[in-house]
JSON list of C-alpha atoms in Angstrom, two decimals:
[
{"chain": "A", "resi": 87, "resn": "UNK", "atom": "CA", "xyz": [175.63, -240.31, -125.22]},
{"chain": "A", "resi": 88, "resn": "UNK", "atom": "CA", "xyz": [174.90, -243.14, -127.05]},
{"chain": "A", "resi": 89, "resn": "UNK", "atom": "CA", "xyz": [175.44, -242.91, -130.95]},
{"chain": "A", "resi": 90, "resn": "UNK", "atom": "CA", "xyz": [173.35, -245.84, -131.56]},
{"chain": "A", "resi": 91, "resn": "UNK", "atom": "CA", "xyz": [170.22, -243.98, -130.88]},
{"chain": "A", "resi": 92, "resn": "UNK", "atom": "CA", "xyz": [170.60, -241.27, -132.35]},
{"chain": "A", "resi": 93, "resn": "UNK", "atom": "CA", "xyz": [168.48, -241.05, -136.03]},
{"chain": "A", "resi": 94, "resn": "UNK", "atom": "CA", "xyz": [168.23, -237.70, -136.91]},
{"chain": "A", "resi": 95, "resn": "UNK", "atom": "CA", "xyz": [171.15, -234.76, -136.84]},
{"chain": "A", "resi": 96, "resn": "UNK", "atom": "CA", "xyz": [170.91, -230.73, -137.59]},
{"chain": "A", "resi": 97, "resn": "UNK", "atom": "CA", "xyz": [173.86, -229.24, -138.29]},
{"chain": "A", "resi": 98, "resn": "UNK", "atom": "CA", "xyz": [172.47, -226.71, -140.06]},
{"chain": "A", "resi": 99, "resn": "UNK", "atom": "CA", "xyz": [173.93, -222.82, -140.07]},
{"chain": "A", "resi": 100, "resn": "UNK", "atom": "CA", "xyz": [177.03, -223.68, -138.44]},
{"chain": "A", "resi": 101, "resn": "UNK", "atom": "CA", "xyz": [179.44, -222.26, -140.72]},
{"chain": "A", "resi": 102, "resn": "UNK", "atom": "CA", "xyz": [180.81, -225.89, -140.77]},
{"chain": "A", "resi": 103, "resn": "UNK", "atom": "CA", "xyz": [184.05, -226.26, -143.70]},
{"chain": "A", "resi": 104, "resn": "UNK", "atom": "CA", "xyz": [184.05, -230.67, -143.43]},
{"chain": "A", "resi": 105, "resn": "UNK", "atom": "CA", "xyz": [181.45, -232.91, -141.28]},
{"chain": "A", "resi": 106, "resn": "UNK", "atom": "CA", "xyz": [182.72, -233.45, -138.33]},
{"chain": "A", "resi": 107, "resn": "UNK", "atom": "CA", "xyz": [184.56, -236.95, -138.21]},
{"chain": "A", "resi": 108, "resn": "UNK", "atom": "CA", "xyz": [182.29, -238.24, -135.27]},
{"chain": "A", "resi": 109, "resn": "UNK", "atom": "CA", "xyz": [179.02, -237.43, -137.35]},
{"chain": "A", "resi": 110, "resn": "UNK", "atom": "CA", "xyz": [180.69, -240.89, -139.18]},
{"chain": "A", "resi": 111, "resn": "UNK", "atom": "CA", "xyz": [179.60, -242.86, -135.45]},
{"chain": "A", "resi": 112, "resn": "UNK", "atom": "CA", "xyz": [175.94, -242.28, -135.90]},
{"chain": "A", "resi": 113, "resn": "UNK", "atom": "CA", "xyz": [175.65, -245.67, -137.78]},
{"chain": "A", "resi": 114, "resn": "UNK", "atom": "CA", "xyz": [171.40, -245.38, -137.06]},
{"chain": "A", "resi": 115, "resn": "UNK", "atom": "CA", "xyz": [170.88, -241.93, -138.76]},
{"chain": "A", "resi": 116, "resn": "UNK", "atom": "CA", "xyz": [167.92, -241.58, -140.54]},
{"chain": "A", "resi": 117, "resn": "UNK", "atom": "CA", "xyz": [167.60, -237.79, -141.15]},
{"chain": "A", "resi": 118, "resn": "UNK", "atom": "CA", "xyz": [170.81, -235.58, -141.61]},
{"chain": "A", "resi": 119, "resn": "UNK", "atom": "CA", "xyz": [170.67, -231.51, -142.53]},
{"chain": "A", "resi": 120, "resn": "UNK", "atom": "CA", "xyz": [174.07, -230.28, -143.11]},
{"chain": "A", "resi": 121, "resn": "UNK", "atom": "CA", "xyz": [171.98, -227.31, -144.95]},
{"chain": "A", "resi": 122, "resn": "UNK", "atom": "CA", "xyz": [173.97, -223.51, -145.21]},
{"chain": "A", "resi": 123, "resn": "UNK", "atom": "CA", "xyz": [177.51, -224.72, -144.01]},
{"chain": "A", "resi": 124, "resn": "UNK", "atom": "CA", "xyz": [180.82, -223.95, -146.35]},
{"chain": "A", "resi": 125, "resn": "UNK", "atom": "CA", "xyz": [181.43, -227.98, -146.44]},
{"chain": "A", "resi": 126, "resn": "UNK", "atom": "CA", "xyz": [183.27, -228.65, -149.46]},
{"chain": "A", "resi": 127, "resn": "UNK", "atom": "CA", "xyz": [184.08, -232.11, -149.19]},
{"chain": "A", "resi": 128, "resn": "UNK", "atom": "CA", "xyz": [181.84, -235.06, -148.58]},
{"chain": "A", "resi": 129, "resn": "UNK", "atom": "CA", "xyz": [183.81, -238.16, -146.78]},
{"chain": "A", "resi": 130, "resn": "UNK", "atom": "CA", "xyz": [183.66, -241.63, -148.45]},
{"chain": "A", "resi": 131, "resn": "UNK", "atom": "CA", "xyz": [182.68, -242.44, -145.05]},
{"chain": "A", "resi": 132, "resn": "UNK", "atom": "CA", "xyz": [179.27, -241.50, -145.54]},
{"chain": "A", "resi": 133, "resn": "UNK", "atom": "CA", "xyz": [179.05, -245.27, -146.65]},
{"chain": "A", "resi": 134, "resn": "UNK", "atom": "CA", "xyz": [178.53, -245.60, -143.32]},
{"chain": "A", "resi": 135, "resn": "UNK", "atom": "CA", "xyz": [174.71, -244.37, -143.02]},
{"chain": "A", "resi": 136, "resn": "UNK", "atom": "CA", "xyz": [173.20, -247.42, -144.49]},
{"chain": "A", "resi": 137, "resn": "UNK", "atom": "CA", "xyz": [169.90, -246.50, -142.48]},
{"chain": "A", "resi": 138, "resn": "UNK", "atom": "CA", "xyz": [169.91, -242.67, -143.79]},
{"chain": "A", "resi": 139, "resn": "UNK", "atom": "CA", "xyz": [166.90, -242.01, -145.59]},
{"chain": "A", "resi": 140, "resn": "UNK", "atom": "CA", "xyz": [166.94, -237.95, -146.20]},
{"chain": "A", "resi": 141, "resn": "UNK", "atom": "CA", "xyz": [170.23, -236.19, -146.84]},
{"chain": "A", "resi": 142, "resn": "UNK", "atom": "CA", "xyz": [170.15, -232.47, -146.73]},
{"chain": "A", "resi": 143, "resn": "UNK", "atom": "CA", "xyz": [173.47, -230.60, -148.37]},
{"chain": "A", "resi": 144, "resn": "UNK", "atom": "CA", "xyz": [171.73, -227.57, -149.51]},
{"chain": "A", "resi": 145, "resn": "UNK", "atom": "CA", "xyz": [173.65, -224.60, -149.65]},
{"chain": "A", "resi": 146, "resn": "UNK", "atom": "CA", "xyz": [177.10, -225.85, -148.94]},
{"chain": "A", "resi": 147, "resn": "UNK", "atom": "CA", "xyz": [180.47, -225.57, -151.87]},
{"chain": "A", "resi": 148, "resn": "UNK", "atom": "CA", "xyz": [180.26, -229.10, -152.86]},
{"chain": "A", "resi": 149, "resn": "UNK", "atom": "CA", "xyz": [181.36, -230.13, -156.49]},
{"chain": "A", "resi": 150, "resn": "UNK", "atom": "CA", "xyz": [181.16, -233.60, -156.10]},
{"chain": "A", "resi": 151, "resn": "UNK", "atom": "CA", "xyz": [179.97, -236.32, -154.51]},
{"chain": "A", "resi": 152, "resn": "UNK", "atom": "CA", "xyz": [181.54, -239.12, -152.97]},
{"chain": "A", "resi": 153, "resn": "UNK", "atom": "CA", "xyz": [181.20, -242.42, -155.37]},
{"chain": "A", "resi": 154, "resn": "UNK", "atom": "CA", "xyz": [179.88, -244.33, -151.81]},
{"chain": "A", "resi": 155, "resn": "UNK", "atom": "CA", "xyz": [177.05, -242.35, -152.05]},
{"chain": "A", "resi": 156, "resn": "UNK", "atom": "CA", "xyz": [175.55, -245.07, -154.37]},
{"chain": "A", "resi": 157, "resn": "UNK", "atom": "CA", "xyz": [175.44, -247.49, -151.16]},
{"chain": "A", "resi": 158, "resn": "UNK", "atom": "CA", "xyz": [172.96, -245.78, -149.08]},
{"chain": "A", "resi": 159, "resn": "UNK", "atom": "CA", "xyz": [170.61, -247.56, -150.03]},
{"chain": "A", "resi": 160, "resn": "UNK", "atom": "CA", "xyz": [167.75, -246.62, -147.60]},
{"chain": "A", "resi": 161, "resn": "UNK", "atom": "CA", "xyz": [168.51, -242.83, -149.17]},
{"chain": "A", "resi": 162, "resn": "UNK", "atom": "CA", "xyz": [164.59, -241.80, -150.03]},
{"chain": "A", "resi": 163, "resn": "UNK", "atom": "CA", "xyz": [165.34, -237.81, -150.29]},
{"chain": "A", "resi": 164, "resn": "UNK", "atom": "CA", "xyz": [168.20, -236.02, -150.98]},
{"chain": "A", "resi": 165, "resn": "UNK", "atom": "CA", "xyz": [168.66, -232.12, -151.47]},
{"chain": "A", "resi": 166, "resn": "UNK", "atom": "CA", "xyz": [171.72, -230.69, -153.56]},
{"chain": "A", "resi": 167, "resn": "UNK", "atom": "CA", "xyz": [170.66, -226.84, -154.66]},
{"chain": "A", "resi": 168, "resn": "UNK", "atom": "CA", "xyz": [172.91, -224.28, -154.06]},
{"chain": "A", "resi": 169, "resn": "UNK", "atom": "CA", "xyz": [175.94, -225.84, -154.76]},
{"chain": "A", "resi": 170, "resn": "UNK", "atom": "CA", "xyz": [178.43, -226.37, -157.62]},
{"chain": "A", "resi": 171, "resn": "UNK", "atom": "CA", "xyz": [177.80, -229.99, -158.48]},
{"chain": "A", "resi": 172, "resn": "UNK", "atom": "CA", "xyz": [178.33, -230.45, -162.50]},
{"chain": "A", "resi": 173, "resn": "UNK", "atom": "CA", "xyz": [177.75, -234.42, -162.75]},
{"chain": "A", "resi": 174, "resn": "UNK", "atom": "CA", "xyz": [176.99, -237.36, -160.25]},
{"chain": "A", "resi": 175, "resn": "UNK", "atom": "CA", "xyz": [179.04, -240.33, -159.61]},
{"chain": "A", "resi": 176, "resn": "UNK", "atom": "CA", "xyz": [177.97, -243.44, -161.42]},
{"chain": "A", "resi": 177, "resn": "UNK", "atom": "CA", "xyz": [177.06, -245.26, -158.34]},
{"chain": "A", "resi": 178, "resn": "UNK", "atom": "CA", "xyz": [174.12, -242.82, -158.21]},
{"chain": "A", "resi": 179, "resn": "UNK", "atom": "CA", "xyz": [172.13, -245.39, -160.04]},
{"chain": "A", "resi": 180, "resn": "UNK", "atom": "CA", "xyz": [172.20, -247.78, -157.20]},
{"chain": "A", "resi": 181, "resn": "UNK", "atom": "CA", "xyz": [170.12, -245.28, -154.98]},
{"chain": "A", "resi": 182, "resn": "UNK", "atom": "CA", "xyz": [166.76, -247.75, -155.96]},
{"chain": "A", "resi": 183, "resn": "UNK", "atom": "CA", "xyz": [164.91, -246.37, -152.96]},
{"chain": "A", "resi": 184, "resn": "UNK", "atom": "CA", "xyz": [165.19, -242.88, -153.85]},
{"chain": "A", "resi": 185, "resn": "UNK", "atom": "CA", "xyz": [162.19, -240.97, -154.51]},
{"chain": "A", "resi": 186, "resn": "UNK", "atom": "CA", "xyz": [162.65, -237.38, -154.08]},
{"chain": "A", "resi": 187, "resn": "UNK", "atom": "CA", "xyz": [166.27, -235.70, -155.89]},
{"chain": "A", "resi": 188, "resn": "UNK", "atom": "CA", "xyz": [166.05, -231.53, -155.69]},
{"chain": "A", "resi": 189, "resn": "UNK", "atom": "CA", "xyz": [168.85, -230.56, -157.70]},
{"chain": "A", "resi": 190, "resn": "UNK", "atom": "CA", "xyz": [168.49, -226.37, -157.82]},
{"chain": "A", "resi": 191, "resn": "UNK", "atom": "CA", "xyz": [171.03, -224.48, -158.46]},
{"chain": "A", "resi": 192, "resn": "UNK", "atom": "CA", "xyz": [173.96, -225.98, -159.47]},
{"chain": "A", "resi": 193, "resn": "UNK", "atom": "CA", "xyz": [176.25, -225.81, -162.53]},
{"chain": "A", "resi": 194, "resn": "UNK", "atom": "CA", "xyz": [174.57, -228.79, -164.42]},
{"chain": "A", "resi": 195, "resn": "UNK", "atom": "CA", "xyz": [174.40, -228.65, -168.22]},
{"chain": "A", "resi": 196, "resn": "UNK", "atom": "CA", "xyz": [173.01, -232.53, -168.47]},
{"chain": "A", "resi": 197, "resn": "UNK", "atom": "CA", "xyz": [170.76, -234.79, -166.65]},
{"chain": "A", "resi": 198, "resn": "UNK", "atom": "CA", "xyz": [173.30, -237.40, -165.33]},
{"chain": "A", "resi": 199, "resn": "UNK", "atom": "CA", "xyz": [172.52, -240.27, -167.09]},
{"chain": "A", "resi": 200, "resn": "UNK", "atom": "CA", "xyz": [172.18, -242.26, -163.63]},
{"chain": "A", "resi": 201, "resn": "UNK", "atom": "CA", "xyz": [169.04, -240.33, -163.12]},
{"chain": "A", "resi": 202, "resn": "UNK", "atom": "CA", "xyz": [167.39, -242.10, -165.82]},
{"chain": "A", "resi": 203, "resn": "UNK", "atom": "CA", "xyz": [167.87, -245.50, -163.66]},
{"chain": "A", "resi": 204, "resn": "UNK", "atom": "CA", "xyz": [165.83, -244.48, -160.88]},
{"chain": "A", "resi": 205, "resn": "UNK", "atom": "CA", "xyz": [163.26, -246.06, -161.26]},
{"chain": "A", "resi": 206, "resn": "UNK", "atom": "CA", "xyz": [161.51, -244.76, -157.59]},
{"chain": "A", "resi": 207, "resn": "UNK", "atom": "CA", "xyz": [162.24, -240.96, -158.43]},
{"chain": "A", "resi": 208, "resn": "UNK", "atom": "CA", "xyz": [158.24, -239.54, -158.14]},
{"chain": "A", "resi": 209, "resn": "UNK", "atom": "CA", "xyz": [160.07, -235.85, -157.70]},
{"chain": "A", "resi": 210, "resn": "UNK", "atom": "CA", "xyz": [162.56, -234.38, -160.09]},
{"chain": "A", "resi": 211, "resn": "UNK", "atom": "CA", "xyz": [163.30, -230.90, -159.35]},
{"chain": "A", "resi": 212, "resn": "UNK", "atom": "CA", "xyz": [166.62, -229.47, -161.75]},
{"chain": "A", "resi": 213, "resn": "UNK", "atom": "CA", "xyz": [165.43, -226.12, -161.98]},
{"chain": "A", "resi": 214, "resn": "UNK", "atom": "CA", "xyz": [167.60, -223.11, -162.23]},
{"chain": "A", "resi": 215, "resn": "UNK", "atom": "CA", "xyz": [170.59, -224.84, -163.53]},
{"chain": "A", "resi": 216, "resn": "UNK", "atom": "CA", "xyz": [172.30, -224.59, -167.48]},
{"chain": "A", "resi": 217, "resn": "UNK", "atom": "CA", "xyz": [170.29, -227.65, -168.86]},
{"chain": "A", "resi": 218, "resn": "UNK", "atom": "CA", "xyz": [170.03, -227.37, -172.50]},
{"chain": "A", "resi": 219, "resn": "UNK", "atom": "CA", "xyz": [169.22, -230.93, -173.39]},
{"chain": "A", "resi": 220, "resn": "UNK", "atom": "CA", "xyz": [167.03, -233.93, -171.92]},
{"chain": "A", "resi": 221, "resn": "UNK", "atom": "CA", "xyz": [167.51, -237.43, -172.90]},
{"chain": "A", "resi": 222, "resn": "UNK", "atom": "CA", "xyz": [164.89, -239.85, -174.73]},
{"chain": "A", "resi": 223, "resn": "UNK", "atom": "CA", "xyz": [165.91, -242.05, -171.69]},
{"chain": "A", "resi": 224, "resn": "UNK", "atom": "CA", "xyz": [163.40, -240.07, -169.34]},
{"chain": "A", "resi": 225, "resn": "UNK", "atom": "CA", "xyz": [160.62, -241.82, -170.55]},
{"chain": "A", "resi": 226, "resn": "UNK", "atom": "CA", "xyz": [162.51, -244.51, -167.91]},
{"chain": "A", "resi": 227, "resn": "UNK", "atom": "CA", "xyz": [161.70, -242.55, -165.12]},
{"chain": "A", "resi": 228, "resn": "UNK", "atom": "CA", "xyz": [157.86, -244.33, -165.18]},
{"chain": "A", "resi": 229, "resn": "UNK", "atom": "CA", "xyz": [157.08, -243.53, -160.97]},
{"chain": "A", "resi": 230, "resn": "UNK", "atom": "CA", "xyz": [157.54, -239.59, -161.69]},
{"chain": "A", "resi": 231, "resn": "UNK", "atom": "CA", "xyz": [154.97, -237.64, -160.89]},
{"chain": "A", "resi": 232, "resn": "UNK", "atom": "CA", "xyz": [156.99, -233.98, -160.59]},
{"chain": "A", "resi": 233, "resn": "UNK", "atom": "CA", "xyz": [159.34, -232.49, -162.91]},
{"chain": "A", "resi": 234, "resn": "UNK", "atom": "CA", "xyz": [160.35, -229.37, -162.94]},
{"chain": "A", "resi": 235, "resn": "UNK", "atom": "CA", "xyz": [163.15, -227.58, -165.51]},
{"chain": "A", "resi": 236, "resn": "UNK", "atom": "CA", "xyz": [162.45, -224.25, -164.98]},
{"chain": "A", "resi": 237, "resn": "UNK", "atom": "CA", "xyz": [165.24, -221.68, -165.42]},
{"chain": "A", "resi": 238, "resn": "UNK", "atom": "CA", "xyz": [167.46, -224.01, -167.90]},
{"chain": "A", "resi": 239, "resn": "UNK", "atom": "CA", "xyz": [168.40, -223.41, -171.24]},
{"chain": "A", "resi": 240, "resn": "UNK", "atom": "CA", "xyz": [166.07, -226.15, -173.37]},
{"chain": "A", "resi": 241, "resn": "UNK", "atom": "CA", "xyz": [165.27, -225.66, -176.49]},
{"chain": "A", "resi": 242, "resn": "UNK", "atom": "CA", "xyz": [162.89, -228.75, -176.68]},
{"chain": "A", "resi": 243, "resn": "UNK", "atom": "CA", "xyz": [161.37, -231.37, -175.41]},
{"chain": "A", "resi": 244, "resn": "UNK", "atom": "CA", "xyz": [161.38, -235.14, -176.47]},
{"chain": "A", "resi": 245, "resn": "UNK", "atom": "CA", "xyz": [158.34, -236.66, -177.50]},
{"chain": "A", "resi": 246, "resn": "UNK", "atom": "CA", "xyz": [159.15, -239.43, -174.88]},
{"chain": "A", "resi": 247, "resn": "UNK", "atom": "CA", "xyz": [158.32, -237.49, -172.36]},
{"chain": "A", "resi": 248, "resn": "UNK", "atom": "CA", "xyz": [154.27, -238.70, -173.31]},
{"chain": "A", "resi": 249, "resn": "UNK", "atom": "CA", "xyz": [155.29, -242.04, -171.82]},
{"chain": "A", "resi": 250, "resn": "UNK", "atom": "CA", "xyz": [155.60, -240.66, -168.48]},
{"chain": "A", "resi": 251, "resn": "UNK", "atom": "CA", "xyz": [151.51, -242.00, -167.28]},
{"chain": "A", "resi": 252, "resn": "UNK", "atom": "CA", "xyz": [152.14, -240.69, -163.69]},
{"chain": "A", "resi": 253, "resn": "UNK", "atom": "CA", "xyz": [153.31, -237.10, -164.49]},
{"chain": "A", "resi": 254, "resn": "UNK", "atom": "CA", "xyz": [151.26, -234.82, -162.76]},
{"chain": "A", "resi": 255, "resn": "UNK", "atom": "CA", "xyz": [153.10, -231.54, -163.14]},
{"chain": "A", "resi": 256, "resn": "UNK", "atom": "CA", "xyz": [155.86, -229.96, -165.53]},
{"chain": "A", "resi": 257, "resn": "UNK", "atom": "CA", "xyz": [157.12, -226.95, -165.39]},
{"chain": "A", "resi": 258, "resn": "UNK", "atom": "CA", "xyz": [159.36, -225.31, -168.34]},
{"chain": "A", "resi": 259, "resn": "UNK", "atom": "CA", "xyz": [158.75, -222.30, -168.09]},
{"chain": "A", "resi": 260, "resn": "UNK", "atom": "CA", "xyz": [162.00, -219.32, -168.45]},
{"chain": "A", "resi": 261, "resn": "UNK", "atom": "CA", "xyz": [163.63, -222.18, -170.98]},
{"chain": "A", "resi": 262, "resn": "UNK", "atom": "CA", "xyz": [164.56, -221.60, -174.96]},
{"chain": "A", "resi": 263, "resn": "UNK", "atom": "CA", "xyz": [161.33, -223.32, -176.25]},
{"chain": "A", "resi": 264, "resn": "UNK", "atom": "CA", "xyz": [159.52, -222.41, -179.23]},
{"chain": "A", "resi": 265, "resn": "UNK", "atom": "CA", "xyz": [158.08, -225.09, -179.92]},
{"chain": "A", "resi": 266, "resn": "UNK", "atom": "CA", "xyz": [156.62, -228.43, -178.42]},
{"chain": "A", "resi": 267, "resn": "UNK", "atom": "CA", "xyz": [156.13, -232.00, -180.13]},
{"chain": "A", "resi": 268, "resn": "UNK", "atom": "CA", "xyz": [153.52, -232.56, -177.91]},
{"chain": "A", "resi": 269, "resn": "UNK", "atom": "CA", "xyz": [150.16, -231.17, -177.17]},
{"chain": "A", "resi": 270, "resn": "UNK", "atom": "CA", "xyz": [149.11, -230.79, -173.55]},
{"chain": "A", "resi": 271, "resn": "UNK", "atom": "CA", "xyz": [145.86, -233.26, -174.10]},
{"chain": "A", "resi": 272, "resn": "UNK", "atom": "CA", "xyz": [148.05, -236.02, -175.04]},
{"chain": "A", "resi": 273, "resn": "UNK", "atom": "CA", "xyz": [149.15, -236.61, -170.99]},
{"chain": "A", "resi": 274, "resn": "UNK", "atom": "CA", "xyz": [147.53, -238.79, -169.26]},
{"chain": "A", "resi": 275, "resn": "UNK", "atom": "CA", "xyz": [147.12, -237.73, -166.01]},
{"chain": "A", "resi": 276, "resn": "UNK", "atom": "CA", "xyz": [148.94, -233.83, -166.36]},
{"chain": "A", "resi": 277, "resn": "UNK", "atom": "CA", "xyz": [147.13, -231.46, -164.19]},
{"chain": "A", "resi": 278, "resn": "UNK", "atom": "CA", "xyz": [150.20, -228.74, -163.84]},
{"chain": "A", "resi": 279, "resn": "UNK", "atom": "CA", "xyz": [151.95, -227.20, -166.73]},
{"chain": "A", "resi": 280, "resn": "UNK", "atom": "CA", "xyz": [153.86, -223.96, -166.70]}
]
């Protein structure tokens, strides 16, 4: 077999507990699910997927990632729910191609502040995690059109949020809100709020 040709990789459901060291030779990968494994441990030598452009690690026991993460620079989507992962590595912020993040499930209290330097993200899904506070710096996040914080425990909502023009759906719904800043008329371009 020849690893070079190889762009996408399932290892899905196979009760895997580390990725398998030759998954490192596939130096062309595009696509990789390691989705419903027991991984707990992500290798710094996922720096070698400079080509990867969707990373699946849902539902594995990660806590962490690796800080080489922030060098895949081709990385477009990347799934995290249903894992433990409190904070991201500061090299996050590097992933400029990245347009998609789903974050459910996880044990996060904060947006990372890297998030707020993706500047590609259209897709921002952090729902069901223990969220009680988002930064004035989303109103950075200009290309995102998706955000949902459902299932978090916010009490508000900064008024920044309005300078979000391509936001086409929010959902806040099962959060500590009483109040909002805001009305709904003042979005721009808003056709989903729960």
């Amino acid at each position: 077999m020849n690893y070079n040709d190889i762009e996408e990789l399932n290892l899905s459901n196979q009760n895997l507990n580390e990725v398998p060291k030759e998954v490192f030779s596939f130096v062309n990968l595009k696509r990789l699910y390691l989705y419903n494994n027991n991984i707990k441990h992500i290798s710094n030598k996922i720096i070698n997927f400079t080509k990867l452009e969707c990373l699946d690690l849902r539902a594995n026991c990660l806590d962490k990632l690796p800080f080489e993460i922030g060098e895949l620079k081709n990385l477009k989507t990347l799934y995290l729910s249903n894992n433990q992962i409190k904070d991201l590595p500061s090299s996050f912020k590097k992933l400029v191609k990245l347009n998609k993040l789903i974050y459910i499930n996880n044990e996060l209290e904060k947006v990372p502040d890297c998030i707020y330097s993706l500047t590609s993200l259209e897709r921002l899904i952090l729902r069901d995690n223990k969220i009680n506070i988002i930064d004035e710096k989303i109103k950075s996040i200009e290309s995102l059109k998706n955000l949902d914080l459902k299932n978090n425990h916010l009490s508000s909502i900064p008024i920044e949020i309005l300078k979000l023009k391509r936001l086409r759906s929010l959902s806040l719904q099962n959060n500590r809100i009483t109040k909002l800043c805001f009305k709904i008329t003042d979005f721009e371009n808003l056709k989903q709020l729960n």
